[in-house]
mmCIF file of C-alpha atoms in Angstrom:
data_model
loop_
_atom_site.group_PDB
_atom_site.id
_atom_site.type_symbol
_atom_site.label_atom_id
_atom_site.label_comp_id
_atom_site.label_asym_id
_atom_site.label_seq_id
_atom_site.Cartn_x
_atom_site.Cartn_y
_atom_site.Cartn_z
ATOM 1 C CA UNK L 834 119.942 32.164 8.553
ATOM 2 C CA UNK L 835 122.093 30.367 5.996
ATOM 3 C CA UNK L 836 125.389 31.635 7.398
ATOM 4 C CA UNK L 837 124.712 31.536 11.148
ATOM 5 C CA UNK L 838 122.172 28.724 11.458
ATOM 6 C CA UNK L 839 122.884 24.979 11.689
ATOM 7 C CA UNK L 840 123.222 23.143 8.356
ATOM 8 C CA UNK L 841 119.889 22.443 6.584
ATOM 9 C CA UNK L 842 118.086 25.257 8.443
ATOM 10 C CA UNK L 843 117.265 27.126 5.220
ATOM 11 C CA UNK L 844 115.841 24.060 3.386
ATOM 12 C CA UNK L 845 113.702 23.328 6.435
ATOM 13 C CA UNK L 846 112.463 26.914 6.427
ATOM 14 C CA UNK L 847 111.616 26.687 2.718
ATOM 15 C CA UNK L 848 109.669 23.445 3.168
ATOM 16 C CA UNK L 849 107.812 24.794 6.190
ATOM 17 C CA UNK L 850 106.947 28.027 4.391
ATOM 18 C CA UNK L 851 105.683 26.084 1.386
ATOM 19 C CA UNK L 852 103.525 23.668 3.404
ATOM 20 C CA UNK L 853 102.080 26.546 5.422
ATOM 21 C CA UNK L 854 100.964 28.276 2.220
ATOM 22 C CA UNK L 855 99.559 25.077 0.715
ATOM 23 C CA UNK L 856 97.478 24.347 3.821
ATOM 24 C CA UNK L 857 96.459 28.005 4.169
ATOM 25 C CA UNK L 858 95.255 28.371 0.574
ATOM 26 C CA UNK L 859 93.382 25.058 0.847
ATOM 27 C CA UNK L 860 91.508 26.376 3.889
ATOM 28 C CA UNK L 861 90.774 29.632 2.055
ATOM 29 C CA UNK L 862 89.274 27.712 -0.867
ATOM 30 C CA UNK L 863 87.211 25.382 1.327
ATOM 31 C CA UNK L 864 86.013 28.082 3.755
ATOM 32 C CA UNK L 865 86.029 31.448 1.940
ATOM 33 C CA UNK L 866 85.863 34.546 4.168
ATOM 34 C CA UNK L 867 85.578 38.182 3.152
ATOM 35 C CA UNK L 868 88.137 40.787 4.278
ATOM 36 C CA UNK L 869 87.156 44.048 6.032
ATOM 37 C CA UNK L 870 87.393 46.107 2.850
ATOM 38 C CA UNK L 871 84.623 43.998 1.273
ATOM 39 C CA UNK L 872 82.234 44.857 4.082
ATOM 40 C CA UNK L 873 83.309 48.506 3.917
ATOM 41 C CA UNK L 874 82.490 48.663 0.199
ATOM 42 C CA UNK L 875 79.498 46.316 -0.122
ATOM 43 C CA UNK L 876 78.122 45.963 3.405
ATOM 44 C CA UNK L 877 76.577 42.637 4.337
ATOM 45 C CA UNK L 878 75.433 41.802 0.811
ATOM 46 C CA UNK L 879 75.863 38.173 -0.319
ATOM 47 C CA UNK L 880 79.284 37.288 -1.675
ATOM 48 C CA UNK L 881 79.785 38.153 -5.303
ATOM 49 C CA UNK L 882 82.621 36.197 -6.840
ATOM 50 C CA UNK L 883 82.636 38.378 -9.961
ATOM 51 C CA UNK L 884 83.907 41.492 -8.198
ATOM 52 C CA UNK L 885 87.593 42.418 -8.472
ATOM 53 C CA UNK L 886 89.936 42.577 -5.515
ATOM 54 C CA UNK L 887 90.887 45.794 -3.796
ATOM 55 C CA UNK L 888 94.124 47.252 -2.398
ATOM 56 C CA UNK L 889 92.058 48.826 0.400
ATOM 57 C CA UNK L 890 94.285 51.079 2.513
ATOM 58 C CA UNK L 891 97.335 50.356 0.373
ATOM 59 C CA UNK L 892 95.792 52.466 -2.408
ATOM 60 C CA UNK L 893 96.694 55.538 -0.323
ATOM 61 C CA UNK L 894 100.379 54.650 -0.661
ATOM 62 C CA UNK L 895 100.066 54.491 -4.451
ATOM 63 C CA UNK L 896 98.347 57.857 -4.388
ATOM 64 C CA UNK L 897 100.938 59.341 -2.031
ATOM 65 C CA UNK L 898 103.964 58.280 -4.101
ATOM 66 C CA UNK L 899 102.276 58.556 -7.505
ATOM 67 C CA UNK L 900 102.964 54.926 -8.445
ATOM 68 C CA UNK L 901 100.952 51.806 -9.167
ATOM 69 C CA UNK L 902 102.551 49.329 -6.793
ATOM 70 C CA UNK L 903 99.511 47.795 -5.057
ATOM 71 C CA UNK L 904 96.364 48.841 -6.906
ATOM 72 C CA UNK L 905 96.761 46.768 -10.059
ATOM 73 C CA UNK L 906 98.111 43.716 -8.212
ATOM 74 C CA UNK L 907 95.363 43.513 -5.581
ATOM 75 C CA UNK L 908 92.659 44.326 -8.138
ATOM 76 C CA UNK L 909 93.744 41.322 -10.223
ATOM 77 C CA UNK L 910 93.911 38.973 -7.217
ATOM 78 C CA UNK L 911 91.886 35.767 -7.747
ATOM 79 C CA UNK L 912 91.457 35.250 -3.970
ATOM 80 C CA UNK L 913 88.933 37.922 -3.076
ATOM 81 C CA UNK L 914 87.522 35.816 -0.220
ATOM 82 C CA UNK L 915 90.797 34.478 1.109
ATOM 83 C CA UNK L 916 90.972 36.417 4.366
ATOM 84 C CA UNK L 917 91.146 33.435 6.730
ATOM 85 C CA UNK L 918 93.710 32.333 7.678
ATOM 86 C CA UNK L 919 95.903 35.370 7.086
ATOM 87 C CA UNK L 920 99.032 34.286 5.258
ATOM 88 C CA UNK L 921 100.464 37.754 5.894
ATOM 89 C CA UNK L 922 100.422 36.919 9.605
ATOM 90 C CA UNK L 923 101.506 33.343 8.904
ATOM 91 C CA UNK L 924 104.526 34.472 6.887
ATOM 92 C CA UNK L 925 105.625 36.960 9.557
ATOM 93 C CA UNK L 926 105.156 34.382 12.322
ATOM 94 C CA UNK L 927 107.058 31.557 10.674
ATOM 95 C CA UNK L 928 109.874 33.946 9.763
ATOM 96 C CA UNK L 929 110.020 35.161 13.374
ATOM 97 C CA UNK L 930 110.067 31.599 14.731
ATOM 98 C CA UNK L 931 112.892 30.445 12.475
ATOM 99 C CA UNK L 932 114.909 33.600 13.087
ATOM 100 C CA UNK L 933 114.387 33.202 16.837
ATOM 101 C CA UNK L 934 115.637 29.628 16.519
ATOM 102 C CA UNK L 935 118.865 30.870 14.922
ATOM 103 C CA UNK L 936 119.164 34.110 16.936
ATOM 104 C CA UNK L 937 117.372 33.459 20.251
ATOM 105 C CA UNK L 938 118.852 36.612 21.789
ATOM 106 C CA UNK L 939 116.777 38.769 19.374
ATOM 107 C CA UNK L 940 113.394 37.089 19.920
ATOM 108 C CA UNK L 941 111.895 40.346 21.234
ATOM 109 C CA UNK L 942 112.685 42.163 17.993
ATOM 110 C CA UNK L 943 111.071 39.400 15.930
ATOM 111 C CA UNK L 944 107.976 39.524 18.162
ATOM 112 C CA UNK L 945 107.664 43.293 17.616
ATOM 113 C CA UNK L 946 107.973 42.743 13.859
ATOM 114 C CA UNK L 947 105.119 40.226 13.902
ATOM 115 C CA UNK L 948 102.898 42.439 16.047
ATOM 116 C CA UNK L 949 103.608 45.407 13.767
ATOM 117 C CA UNK L 950 102.489 43.409 10.741
ATOM 118 C CA UNK L 951 99.345 42.330 12.618
ATOM 119 C CA UNK L 952 98.488 45.970 13.273
ATOM 120 C CA UNK L 953 99.295 47.050 9.693
ATOM 121 C CA UNK L 954 97.014 44.476 8.050
ATOM 122 C CA UNK L 955 94.091 45.476 10.290
ATOM 123 C CA UNK L 956 94.753 49.203 9.827
ATOM 124 C CA UNK L 957 94.813 48.769 6.035
ATOM 125 C CA UNK L 958 91.498 46.809 6.132
ATOM 126 C CA UNK L 959 92.890 43.547 4.796
ATOM 127 C CA UNK L 960 92.237 41.297 7.797
ATOM 128 C CA UNK L 961 90.255 40.924 10.980
ATOM 129 C CA UNK L 962 92.022 39.934 14.187
ATOM 130 C CA UNK L 963 90.686 36.364 13.974
ATOM 131 C CA UNK L 964 92.314 36.005 10.536
ATOM 132 C CA UNK L 965 95.670 36.963 12.035
ATOM 133 C CA UNK L 966 95.321 34.567 14.949
ATOM 134 C CA UNK L 967 94.458 31.724 12.570
ATOM 135 C CA UNK L 968 97.434 32.469 10.315
ATOM 136 C CA UNK L 969 99.895 32.653 13.196
ATOM 137 C CA UNK L 970 98.576 29.439 14.751
ATOM 138 C CA UNK L 971 98.970 27.643 11.426
ATOM 139 C CA UNK L 972 102.546 28.914 11.103
ATOM 140 C CA UNK L 973 103.386 27.875 14.673
ATOM 141 C CA UNK L 974 101.940 24.387 14.093
ATOM 142 C CA UNK L 975 104.027 23.862 10.947
ATOM 143 C CA UNK L 976 107.147 25.215 12.654
ATOM 144 C CA UNK L 977 106.934 23.006 15.738
ATOM 145 C CA UNK L 978 106.216 19.897 13.681
ATOM 146 C CA UNK L 979 109.317 20.653 11.635
ATOM 147 C CA UNK L 980 111.353 21.452 14.747
ATOM 148 C CA UNK L 981 110.485 18.161 16.436
ATOM 149 C CA UNK L 982 111.301 15.963 13.430
ATOM 150 C CA UNK L 983 113.657 17.718 10.991
ATOM 151 C CA UNK L 984 115.103 21.029 12.193
ATOM 152 C CA UNK L 985 118.658 20.751 13.607
ATOM 153 C CA UNK L 986 119.220 22.180 17.069
ATOM 154 C CA UNK L 987 121.404 25.230 17.505
ATOM 155 C CA UNK L 988 124.638 24.644 19.403
ATOM 156 C CA UNK L 989 125.581 27.580 21.621
ATOM 157 C CA UNK L 990 129.328 27.216 21.056
ATOM 158 C CA UNK L 991 128.992 27.422 17.250
ATOM 159 C CA UNK L 992 128.883 30.718 15.323
ATOM 160 C CA UNK L 993 128.787 29.749 11.647
ATOM 161 C CA UNK L 994 127.200 26.797 9.892
ATOM 162 C CA UNK L 995 130.675 25.559 8.893
ATOM 163 C CA UNK L 996 131.602 25.146 12.577
ATOM 164 C CA UNK L 997 129.193 22.227 13.003
ATOM 165 C CA UNK L 998 130.819 18.785 12.998
ATOM 166 C CA UNK L 999 127.429 17.117 13.551
ATOM 167 C CA UNK L 1000 123.788 18.121 13.994
ATOM 168 C CA UNK L 1001 121.159 17.046 16.521
ATOM 169 C CA UNK L 1002 117.500 16.742 15.566
ATOM 170 C CA UNK L 1003 114.486 17.065 17.809
ATOM 171 C CA UNK L 1004 113.742 18.507 21.208
ATOM 172 C CA UNK L 1005 116.649 19.090 23.563
ATOM 173 C CA UNK L 1006 116.546 16.905 26.711
ATOM 174 C CA UNK L 1007 115.310 18.675 29.834
ATOM 175 C CA UNK L 1008 117.732 19.795 32.546
ATOM 176 C CA UNK L 1009 116.420 17.213 35.021
ATOM 177 C CA UNK L 1010 117.013 14.395 32.531
ATOM 178 C CA UNK L 1011 120.501 15.678 31.835
ATOM 179 C CA UNK L 1012 121.376 15.814 35.520
ATOM 180 C CA UNK L 1013 119.963 12.308 36.064
ATOM 181 C CA UNK L 1014 121.982 10.906 33.178
ATOM 182 C CA UNK L 1015 125.104 12.650 34.462
ATOM 183 C CA UNK L 1016 124.583 11.248 37.980
ATOM 184 C CA UNK L 1017 124.028 7.714 36.675
ATOM 185 C CA UNK L 1018 127.095 8.009 34.474
ATOM 186 C CA UNK L 1019 129.250 9.082 37.393
ATOM 187 C CA UNK L 1020 127.965 6.216 39.552
ATOM 188 C CA UNK L 1021 128.742 3.709 36.809
ATOM 189 C CA UNK L 1022 132.216 5.172 36.417
ATOM 190 C CA UNK L 1023 132.837 4.897 40.179
ATOM 191 C CA UNK L 1024 131.668 1.277 40.152
ATOM 192 C CA UNK L 1025 133.907 0.451 37.195
ATOM 193 C CA UNK L 1026 136.928 2.035 38.878
ATOM 194 C CA UNK L 1027 136.158 0.145 42.093
ATOM 195 C CA UNK L 1028 135.835 -3.120 40.215
ATOM 196 C CA UNK L 1029 139.304 -2.754 38.734
ATOM 197 C CA UNK L 1030 140.894 -1.791 42.035
ATOM 198 C CA UNK L 1031 139.160 -4.659 43.886
ATOM 199 C CA UNK L 1032 141.156 -7.187 41.910
ATOM 200 C CA UNK L 1033 144.288 -6.242 43.789
ATOM 201 C CA UNK L 1034 142.822 -5.018 47.087
ATOM 202 C CA UNK L 1035 140.574 -7.979 47.884
ATOM 203 C CA UNK L 1036 137.578 -5.728 48.592
ATOM 204 C CA UNK L 1037 134.173 -5.596 46.950
ATOM 205 C CA UNK L 1038 133.422 -2.954 44.307
ATOM 206 C CA UNK L 1039 133.364 -0.029 44.466
ATOM 207 C CA UNK L 1040 136.644 0.435 46.303
ATOM 208 C CA UNK L 1041 135.411 1.725 49.651
ATOM 209 C CA UNK L 1042 136.525 0.739 53.179
ATOM 210 C CA UNK L 1043 133.108 -0.391 54.390
ATOM 211 C CA UNK L 1044 132.889 -2.925 51.575
ATOM 212 C CA UNK L 1045 135.877 -4.970 52.869
ATOM 213 C CA UNK L 1046 135.101 -8.695 53.492
ATOM 214 C CA UNK L 1047 136.675 -9.780 56.777
ATOM 215 C CA UNK L 1048 134.651 -12.945 57.426
ATOM 216 C CA UNK L 1049 135.649 -16.567 56.789
ATOM 217 C CA UNK L 1050 135.691 -17.590 53.134
ATOM 218 C CA UNK L 1051 135.454 -20.937 51.362
ATOM 219 C CA UNK L 1052 139.149 -20.831 50.610
ATOM 220 C CA UNK L 1053 140.103 -20.512 54.268
ATOM 221 C CA UNK L 1054 139.433 -24.256 54.774
ATOM 222 C CA UNK L 1055 142.399 -25.082 52.607
ATOM 223 C CA UNK L 1056 144.748 -24.315 55.497
ATOM 224 C CA UNK L 1057 143.662 -27.624 57.228
ATOM 225 C CA UNK L 1058 146.314 -30.363 56.729
ATOM 226 C CA UNK L 1059 143.619 -32.774 55.681
ATOM 227 C CA UNK L 1060 143.201 -30.758 52.495
ATOM 228 C CA UNK L 1061 146.878 -30.815 51.591
ATOM 229 C CA UNK L 1062 147.689 -32.808 48.486
#
């Protein structure tokens, strides 16, 4: 992203990622929601904020490889009821959106990556589907706000960030607007060319045969002897 994206793409990604997490954690604190593993272990009992977290399905990986990679970390997590919105889904989505902005030809790969993470978090009992939808929507909202106001547009004829002589911010004009502007520009150019040529040809601008003025003019009266000085 740093090497192939327009200048300032990485700082914009960092700011967007940070704001997404700040907003997401704020929602989790204001509207706590339990993950699937809590219901699997405790049923529909009232929330108990004294219980430790759980690695859920990730504990099987620790058991399989004989390491303590997830168990101790998830057990010590202070956000037991922070399932909605899923910041796992939000992180994958905002990464996919920024990478698709820099490498639009690989958008399908980034979509598969996001969908795979969606499936993995549900399979491992860390999130419900609604948590994933909420996290991805939050990430998309932050991304498109950033894209409309701060994120530089990619230029198709540039490969590396050092190739950019200038950057353009905001949404790219639509094709219809571009064609309209091009048509107006050409018409103005034709009129300007005709105006210059009319000085010597005696015709009206633009320089076209059907604009010739063959009628009597005010200056034609000067040929009368009475007007001679």
